[in-house]
Amino acid sequence: MARHRFDCSLRWSDMDAFGHVNNTTFFTYLEEARVDLLFVHAGESVARERLSSGIVVARHEIDYSVPLVFRPETVPIDVWVSRLGTSSFELRYQILDEGGPVYAEAATVLVPFDMVAGRPRRVSDEERAALEPFLEAS
Amino acid sequence: MARHRFDCSLRWSDMDAFGHVNNTTFFTYLEEARVDLLFVHAGESVARERLSSGIVVARHEIDYSVPLVFRPETVPIDVWVSRLGTSSFELRYQILDEGGPVYAEAATVLVPFDMVAGRPRRVSDEERAALEPFLEAS
Amino acid sequence: MARHRFDCSLRWSDMDAFGHVNNTTFFTYLEEARVDLLFVHAGESVARERLSSGIVVARHEIDYSVPLVFRPETVPIDVWVSRLGTSSFELRYQILDEGGPVYAEAATVLVPFDMVAGRPRRVSDEERAALEPFLEAS
Amino acid sequence: MARHRFDCSLRWSDMDAFGHVNNTTFFTYLEEARVDLLFVHAGESVARERLSSGIVVARHEIDYSVPLVFRPETVPIDVWVSRLGTSSFELRYQILDEGGPVYAEAATVLVPFDMVAGRPRRVSDEERAALEPFLEAS
């Protein structure tokens, strides 16, 4: 099972003046799923430490299909590693109800970054080991 | 048991540049607890319909005690009706960990409002019946 | 001059725990630039009425180059129409300082939508006339 | 002139599903006015350094009068120091249109804090000198 499932809580205030979850808020949901994967569930604590402090977002893309409205129940987000390169990797996501609509599909390119030196760095061995269980090439 | 407990999900992005949940975000947490009480759990569907569309926030106050940091676990919020008048009512809240610190205590004055006529209205009998089980005079 | 410039105010709270404007907040900035173009500056009031109530976001993509930090000064956003089709159109954006770095480049696909019938509709003549002055094919 | 005026930009996304600026967002506006006063305009750079890194919010209160709707124009916020004690000080705010309605009035208690030692500290002489020009006892 390569995919990680995160159950995302909606907030009433996520809705905008049109009465739907605002399109920008989907990126907050993706961030929560990504944080849950990289900071909480991926690999050993050493790898998670690096994943949580030494990675920058280089690119996002998202396709919206169906509007989402606030509800007390969480919405499932599936997230997995769709590409694992030497100097970057990509996550893909689906926001969807089990047996129901896919609200959105998205992808994020992440780049390991040496914060002290101020420049990109290579994916470390610990990071690779932590990410590989979630790899599902697309 | 007059108090209603809402388990509030934190988001990584709730933290500000100081690395704590931003003080303004606590009001979003209170809103989620309030929505959970008034829109989901209070009384019959008729009362909830009015509570969810015909109430405005007139006042907030909050006292902060301990900083809150993002964590995957929810934070409990206790919310109850501390005053139930004829033309307004007050909710009180505690954000706290069971057997741990109280992060903040807060209160909100809510006013029933006739959106069509554009003026305050009295608390209806259905609303009173829906709120009374949560009344705990302070 | 096909491009529309919007001067976007930053908020201190736009920064996240890394001390940079959070990547999701860039979409809020893009939304403000888009609203300023479509709801305030595009064409006659009739066209703006439709643009502000009958358009949905179908897709976003963004590439980040340089981190942005809170400052009292606004950040300029250039926005223009990069494609104007019969059933959708695309906006492109650059977030950049005059004579300074490009923080991010992005694109949004927008789809006219008949909210009552619940289905996509064609770009109307008024909308086309309102958008054409901002067209700059890429 | 003791009061500091901050012209606050609204964002379309500040509105909630009721089509008004959400009540919690007012605290973000207050924060921007407070940041503009304490981090940008108060006193010498040494004082601002301390005010921007060594102060915590202990309490907020707010009274709402009139709903606020998104508009391209800024909304003025007047902010001033209403109490300047030895271990805390209070700011007061009015969000209002010149010659128009007062949308809300609010107050914040701020406490100087020694982040390293993890405990409150006294208002320093530099901070007092920076805040006194904005003092207007209520």
PDB file of N, CA and C in Angstrom, chain A residues 9-72:
ATOM      1  N   SER A   9      -9.893  17.553   8.503  1.00  0.00           N
ATOM      2  CA  SER A   9     -11.029  18.257   9.087  1.00  0.00           C
ATOM      3  C   SER A   9     -11.314  19.541   8.312  1.00  0.00           C
ATOM      4  N   LEU A  10     -12.566  19.739   8.010  1.00  0.00           N
ATOM      5  CA  LEU A  10     -12.978  21.002   7.399  1.00  0.00           C
ATOM      6  C   LEU A  10     -13.339  21.986   8.502  1.00  0.00           C
ATOM      7  N   ARG A  11     -13.251  23.253   8.202  1.00  0.00           N
ATOM      8  CA  ARG A  11     -13.717  24.291   9.110  1.00  0.00           C
ATOM      9  C   ARG A  11     -14.804  25.093   8.413  1.00  0.00           C
ATOM     10  N   TRP A  12     -15.784  25.481   9.197  1.00  0.00           N
ATOM     11  CA  TRP A  12     -16.874  26.273   8.623  1.00  0.00           C
ATOM     12  C   TRP A  12     -16.305  27.492   7.909  1.00  0.00           C
ATOM     13  N   SER A  13     -15.279  28.088   8.502  1.00  0.00           N
ATOM     14  CA  SER A  13     -14.700  29.308   7.937  1.00  0.00           C
ATOM     15  C   SER A  13     -13.879  29.044   6.683  1.00  0.00           C
ATOM     16  N   ASP A  14     -13.735  27.789   6.271  1.00  0.00           N
ATOM     17  CA  ASP A  14     -13.059  27.491   5.003  1.00  0.00           C
ATOM     18  C   ASP A  14     -13.912  27.916   3.812  1.00  0.00           C
ATOM     19  N   MET A  15     -15.199  28.100   4.071  1.00  0.00           N
ATOM     20  CA  MET A  15     -16.090  28.501   2.975  1.00  0.00           C
ATOM     21  C   MET A  15     -15.962  29.998   2.708  1.00  0.00           C
ATOM     22  N   ASP A  16     -16.124  30.346   1.444  1.00  0.00           N
ATOM     23  CA  ASP A  16     -16.069  31.753   1.067  1.00  0.00           C
ATOM     24  C   ASP A  16     -17.478  32.278   0.817  1.00  0.00           C
ATOM     25  N   ALA A  17     -17.567  33.484   0.245  1.00  0.00           N
ATOM     26  CA  ALA A  17     -18.863  34.132   0.079  1.00  0.00           C
ATOM     27  C   ALA A  17     -19.776  33.393  -0.901  1.00  0.00           C
ATOM     28  N   PHE A  18     -19.221  32.433  -1.675  1.00  0.00           N
ATOM     29  CA  PHE A  18     -20.064  31.623  -2.552  1.00  0.00           C
ATOM     30  C   PHE A  18     -20.611  30.390  -1.828  1.00  0.00           C
ATOM     31  N   GLY A  19     -20.253  30.196  -0.554  1.00  0.00           N
ATOM     32  CA  GLY A  19     -20.787  29.081   0.208  1.00  0.00           C
ATOM     33  C   GLY A  19     -20.101  27.750  -0.057  1.00  0.00           C
ATOM     34  N   HIS A  20     -18.942  27.794  -0.731  1.00  0.00           N
ATOM     35  CA  HIS A  20     -18.129  26.599  -0.969  1.00  0.00           C
ATOM     36  C   HIS A  20     -16.772  26.767  -0.282  1.00  0.00           C
ATOM     37  N   VAL A  21     -16.105  25.640  -0.048  1.00  0.00           N
ATOM     38  CA  VAL A  21     -14.721  25.739   0.404  1.00  0.00           C
ATOM     39  C   VAL A  21     -13.938  26.501  -0.659  1.00  0.00           C
ATOM     40  N   ASN A  22     -13.276  27.577  -0.258  1.00  0.00           N
ATOM     41  CA  ASN A  22     -12.544  28.423  -1.202  1.00  0.00           C
ATOM     42  C   ASN A  22     -11.436  27.617  -1.883  1.00  0.00           C
ATOM     43  N   ASN A  23     -11.212  27.905  -3.170  1.00  0.00           N
ATOM     44  CA  ASN A  23     -10.230  27.111  -3.921  1.00  0.00           C
ATOM     45  C   ASN A  23      -8.831  27.206  -3.316  1.00  0.00           C
ATOM     46  N   THR A  24      -8.486  28.325  -2.699  1.00  0.00           N
ATOM     47  CA  THR A  24      -7.151  28.438  -2.100  1.00  0.00           C
ATOM     48  C   THR A  24      -7.017  27.531  -0.875  1.00  0.00           C
ATOM     49  N   THR A  25      -8.132  27.271  -0.195  1.00  0.00           N
ATOM     50  CA  THR A  25      -8.094  26.460   1.017  1.00  0.00           C
ATOM     51  C   THR A  25      -7.713  25.012   0.715  1.00  0.00           C
ATOM     52  N   PHE A  26      -7.970  24.555  -0.511  1.00  0.00           N
ATOM     53  CA  PHE A  26      -7.551  23.200  -0.887  1.00  0.00           C
ATOM     54  C   PHE A  26      -6.038  23.030  -0.698  1.00  0.00           C
ATOM     55  N   PHE A  27      -5.281  24.097  -0.918  1.00  0.00           N
ATOM     56  CA  PHE A  27      -3.828  23.993  -0.745  1.00  0.00           C
ATOM     57  C   PHE A  27      -3.460  23.856   0.731  1.00  0.00           C
ATOM     58  N   THR A  28      -4.263  24.433   1.598  1.00  0.00           N
ATOM     59  CA  THR A  28      -4.067  24.211   3.029  1.00  0.00           C
ATOM     60  C   THR A  28      -4.360  22.752   3.376  1.00  0.00           C
ATOM     61  N   TYR A  29      -5.402  22.190   2.777  1.00  0.00           N
ATOM     62  CA  TYR A  29      -5.696  20.767   3.008  1.00  0.00           C
ATOM     63  C   TYR A  29      -4.522  19.901   2.518  1.00  0.00           C
ATOM     64  N   LEU A  30      -4.018  20.231   1.331  1.00  0.00           N
ATOM     65  CA  LEU A  30      -2.881  19.456   0.793  1.00  0.00           C
ATOM     66  C   LEU A  30      -1.673  19.590   1.718  1.00  0.00           C
ATOM     67  N   GLU A  31      -1.484  20.790   2.251  1.00  0.00           N
ATOM     68  CA  GLU A  31      -0.357  21.010   3.171  1.00  0.00           C
ATOM     69  C   GLU A  31      -0.509  20.137   4.415  1.00  0.00           C
ATOM     70  N   GLU A  32      -1.728  20.047   4.930  1.00  0.00           N
ATOM     71  CA  GLU A  32      -1.940  19.215   6.116  1.00  0.00           C
ATOM     72  C   GLU A  32      -1.662  17.747   5.804  1.00  0.00           C
ATOM     73  N   ALA A  33      -2.081  17.295   4.623  1.00  0.00           N
ATOM     74  CA  ALA A  33      -1.811  15.905   4.232  1.00  0.00           C
ATOM     75  C   ALA A  33      -0.309  15.684   4.068  1.00  0.00           C
ATOM     76  N   ARG A  34       0.360  16.666   3.491  1.00  0.00           N
ATOM     77  CA  ARG A  34       1.805  16.574   3.253  1.00  0.00           C
ATOM     78  C   ARG A  34       2.572  16.571   4.576  1.00  0.00           C
ATOM     79  N   VAL A  35       2.160  17.455   5.477  1.00  0.00           N
ATOM     80  CA  VAL A  35       2.776  17.508   6.808  1.00  0.00           C
ATOM     81  C   VAL A  35       2.569  16.182   7.527  1.00  0.00           C
ATOM     82  N   ASP A  36       1.367  15.639   7.418  1.00  0.00           N
ATOM     83  CA  ASP A  36       1.080  14.371   8.087  1.00  0.00           C
ATOM     84  C   ASP A  36       1.954  13.253   7.527  1.00  0.00           C
ATOM     85  N   LEU A  37       2.188  13.272   6.216  1.00  0.00           N
ATOM     86  CA  LEU A  37       3.049  12.256   5.615  1.00  0.00           C
ATOM     87  C   LEU A  37       4.511  12.487   5.994  1.00  0.00           C
ATOM     88  N   LEU A  38       5.016  13.696   5.742  1.00  0.00           N
ATOM     89  CA  LEU A  38       6.459  13.949   5.843  1.00  0.00           C
ATOM     90  C   LEU A  38       6.934  14.168   7.278  1.00  0.00           C
ATOM     91  N   PHE A  39       6.108  14.823   8.112  1.00  0.00           N
ATOM     92  CA  PHE A  39       6.568  15.184   9.459  1.00  0.00           C
ATOM     93  C   PHE A  39       6.178  14.125  10.481  1.00  0.00           C
ATOM     94  N   VAL A  40       5.156  13.320  10.168  1.00  0.00           N
ATOM     95  CA  VAL A  40       4.618  12.418  11.187  1.00  0.00           C
ATOM     96  C   VAL A  40       4.807  10.940  10.833  1.00  0.00           C
ATOM     97  N   HIS A  41       4.568  10.575   9.568  1.00  0.00           N
ATOM     98  CA  HIS A  41       4.532   9.152   9.232  1.00  0.00           C
ATOM     99  C   HIS A  41       5.728   8.616   8.448  1.00  0.00           C
ATOM    100  N   ALA A  42       6.533   9.491   7.825  1.00  0.00           N
ATOM    101  CA  ALA A  42       7.591   8.979   6.946  1.00  0.00           C
ATOM    102  C   ALA A  42       8.828   8.599   7.743  1.00  0.00           C
ATOM    103  N   GLY A  43       9.212   7.328   7.672  1.00  0.00           N
ATOM    104  CA  GLY A  43      10.492   6.853   8.143  1.00  0.00           C
ATOM    105  C   GLY A  43      10.774   7.092   9.615  1.00  0.00           C
ATOM    106  N   GLU A  44      12.079   7.119   9.912  1.00  0.00           N
ATOM    107  CA  GLU A  44      12.553   7.286  11.277  1.00  0.00           C
ATOM    108  C   GLU A  44      12.565   8.767  11.639  1.00  0.00           C
ATOM    109  N   SER A  45      12.723   9.049  12.906  1.00  0.00           N
ATOM    110  CA  SER A  45      12.660  10.439  13.363  1.00  0.00           C
ATOM    111  C   SER A  45      13.755  11.297  12.741  1.00  0.00           C
ATOM    112  N   VAL A  46      14.914  10.703  12.445  1.00  0.00           N
ATOM    113  CA  VAL A  46      15.985  11.474  11.818  1.00  0.00           C
ATOM    114  C   VAL A  46      15.555  11.981  10.442  1.00  0.00           C
ATOM    115  N   ALA A  47      14.957  11.092   9.653  1.00  0.00           N
ATOM    116  CA  ALA A  47      14.499  11.485   8.321  1.00  0.00           C
ATOM    117  C   ALA A  47      13.403  12.537   8.432  1.00  0.00           C
ATOM    118  N   ARG A  48      12.474  12.324   9.373  1.00  0.00           N
ATOM    119  CA  ARG A  48      11.376  13.273   9.522  1.00  0.00           C
ATOM    120  C   ARG A  48      11.893  14.646   9.920  1.00  0.00           C
ATOM    121  N   GLU A  49      12.922  14.669  10.769  1.00  0.00           N
ATOM    122  CA  GLU A  49      13.519  15.940  11.160  1.00  0.00           C
ATOM    123  C   GLU A  49      13.978  16.724   9.937  1.00  0.00           C
ATOM    124  N   ARG A  50      14.655  16.029   9.003  1.00  0.00           N
ATOM    125  CA  ARG A  50      15.137  16.720   7.799  1.00  0.00           C
ATOM    126  C   ARG A  50      13.976  17.088   6.888  1.00  0.00           C
ATOM    127  N   LEU A  51      13.017  16.155   6.746  1.00  0.00           N
ATOM    128  CA  LEU A  51      11.876  16.419   5.865  1.00  0.00           C
ATOM    129  C   LEU A  51      11.057  17.608   6.358  1.00  0.00           C
ATOM    130  N   SER A  52      11.065  17.821   7.670  1.00  0.00           N
ATOM    131  CA  SER A  52      10.228  18.892   8.215  1.00  0.00           C
ATOM    132  C   SER A  52      10.949  20.228   8.266  1.00  0.00           C
ATOM    133  N   SER A  53      12.250  20.259   8.080  1.00  0.00           N
ATOM    134  CA  SER A  53      12.942  21.545   8.200  1.00  0.00           C
ATOM    135  C   SER A  53      13.794  21.883   6.984  1.00  0.00           C
ATOM    136  N   GLY A  54      13.968  20.944   6.048  1.00  0.00           N
ATOM    137  CA  GLY A  54      14.891  21.202   4.958  1.00  0.00           C
ATOM    138  C   GLY A  54      14.306  20.961   3.579  1.00  0.00           C
ATOM    139  N   ILE A  55      13.028  21.244   3.412  1.00  0.00           N
ATOM    140  CA  ILE A  55      12.355  21.005   2.130  1.00  0.00           C
ATOM    141  C   ILE A  55      11.582  22.267   1.751  1.00  0.00           C
ATOM    142  N   VAL A  56      11.652  22.673   0.500  1.00  0.00           N
ATOM    143  CA  VAL A  56      10.825  23.805   0.066  1.00  0.00           C
ATOM    144  C   VAL A  56       9.894  23.372  -1.072  1.00  0.00           C
ATOM    145  N   VAL A  57       8.761  24.050  -1.160  1.00  0.00           N
ATOM    146  CA  VAL A  57       7.796  23.795  -2.228  1.00  0.00           C
ATOM    147  C   VAL A  57       8.231  24.573  -3.465  1.00  0.00           C
ATOM    148  N   ALA A  58       8.436  23.860  -4.570  1.00  0.00           N
ATOM    149  CA  ALA A  58       8.873  24.518  -5.806  1.00  0.00           C
ATOM    150  C   ALA A  58       7.724  24.734  -6.780  1.00  0.00           C
ATOM    151  N   ARG A  59       6.707  23.895  -6.691  1.00  0.00           N
ATOM    152  CA  ARG A  59       5.621  23.964  -7.686  1.00  0.00           C
ATOM    153  C   ARG A  59       4.387  23.255  -7.155  1.00  0.00           C
ATOM    154  N   HIS A  60       3.223  23.795  -7.500  1.00  0.00           N
ATOM    155  CA  HIS A  60       1.941  23.140  -7.232  1.00  0.00           C
ATOM    156  C   HIS A  60       1.132  23.133  -8.526  1.00  0.00           C
ATOM    157  N   GLU A  61       0.324  22.100  -8.707  1.00  0.00           N
ATOM    158  CA  GLU A  61      -0.750  22.205  -9.687  1.00  0.00           C
ATOM    159  C   GLU A  61      -1.962  21.470  -9.142  1.00  0.00           C
ATOM    160  N   ILE A  62      -3.139  21.936  -9.521  1.00  0.00           N
ATOM    161  CA  ILE A  62      -4.370  21.346  -8.998  1.00  0.00           C
ATOM    162  C   ILE A  62      -5.457  21.447 -10.043  1.00  0.00           C
ATOM    163  N   ASP A  63      -6.265  20.397 -10.137  1.00  0.00           N
ATOM    164  CA  ASP A  63      -7.466  20.410 -10.985  1.00  0.00           C
ATOM    165  C   ASP A  63      -8.675  20.158 -10.092  1.00  0.00           C
ATOM    166  N   TYR A  64      -9.630  21.064 -10.161  1.00  0.00           N
ATOM    167  CA  TYR A  64     -10.847  20.970  -9.349  1.00  0.00           C
ATOM    168  C   TYR A  64     -11.951  20.306 -10.161  1.00  0.00           C
ATOM    169  N   SER A  65     -12.711  19.419  -9.526  1.00  0.00           N
ATOM    170  CA  SER A  65     -13.803  18.755 -10.248  1.00  0.00           C
ATOM    171  C   SER A  65     -15.170  19.098  -9.673  1.00  0.00           C
ATOM    172  N   VAL A  66     -15.294  18.996  -8.359  1.00  0.00           N
ATOM    173  CA  VAL A  66     -16.592  19.109  -7.709  1.00  0.00           C
ATOM    174  C   VAL A  66     -16.435  20.043  -6.506  1.00  0.00           C
ATOM    175  N   PRO A  67     -17.373  20.985  -6.314  1.00  0.00           N
ATOM    176  CA  PRO A  67     -17.279  21.883  -5.157  1.00  0.00           C
ATOM    177  C   PRO A  67     -17.436  21.112  -3.849  1.00  0.00           C
ATOM    178  N   LEU A  68     -16.780  21.597  -2.836  1.00  0.00           N
ATOM    179  CA  LEU A  68     -16.831  20.977  -1.511  1.00  0.00           C
ATOM    180  C   LEU A  68     -17.496  21.966  -0.555  1.00  0.00           C
ATOM    181  N   VAL A  69     -18.421  21.444   0.262  1.00  0.00           N
ATOM    182  CA  VAL A  69     -19.161  22.282   1.211  1.00  0.00           C
ATOM    183  C   VAL A  69     -18.819  21.815   2.620  1.00  0.00           C
ATOM    184  N   PHE A  70     -18.787  22.732   3.573  1.00  0.00           N
ATOM    185  CA  PHE A  70     -18.485  22.366   4.955  1.00  0.00           C
ATOM    186  C   PHE A  70     -19.404  21.270   5.456  1.00  0.00           C
ATOM    187  N   ARG A  71     -18.831  20.386   6.241  1.00  0.00           N
ATOM    188  CA  ARG A  71     -19.563  19.308   6.889  1.00  0.00           C
ATOM    189  C   ARG A  71     -18.751  18.907   8.113  1.00  0.00           C
ATOM    190  N   PRO A  72     -19.395  18.368   9.122  1.00  0.00           N
ATOM    191  CA  PRO A  72     -18.637  17.972  10.323  1.00  0.00           C
ATOM    192  C   PRO A  72     -17.677  16.809  10.054  1.00  0.00           C
TER     193      PRO A  72
END
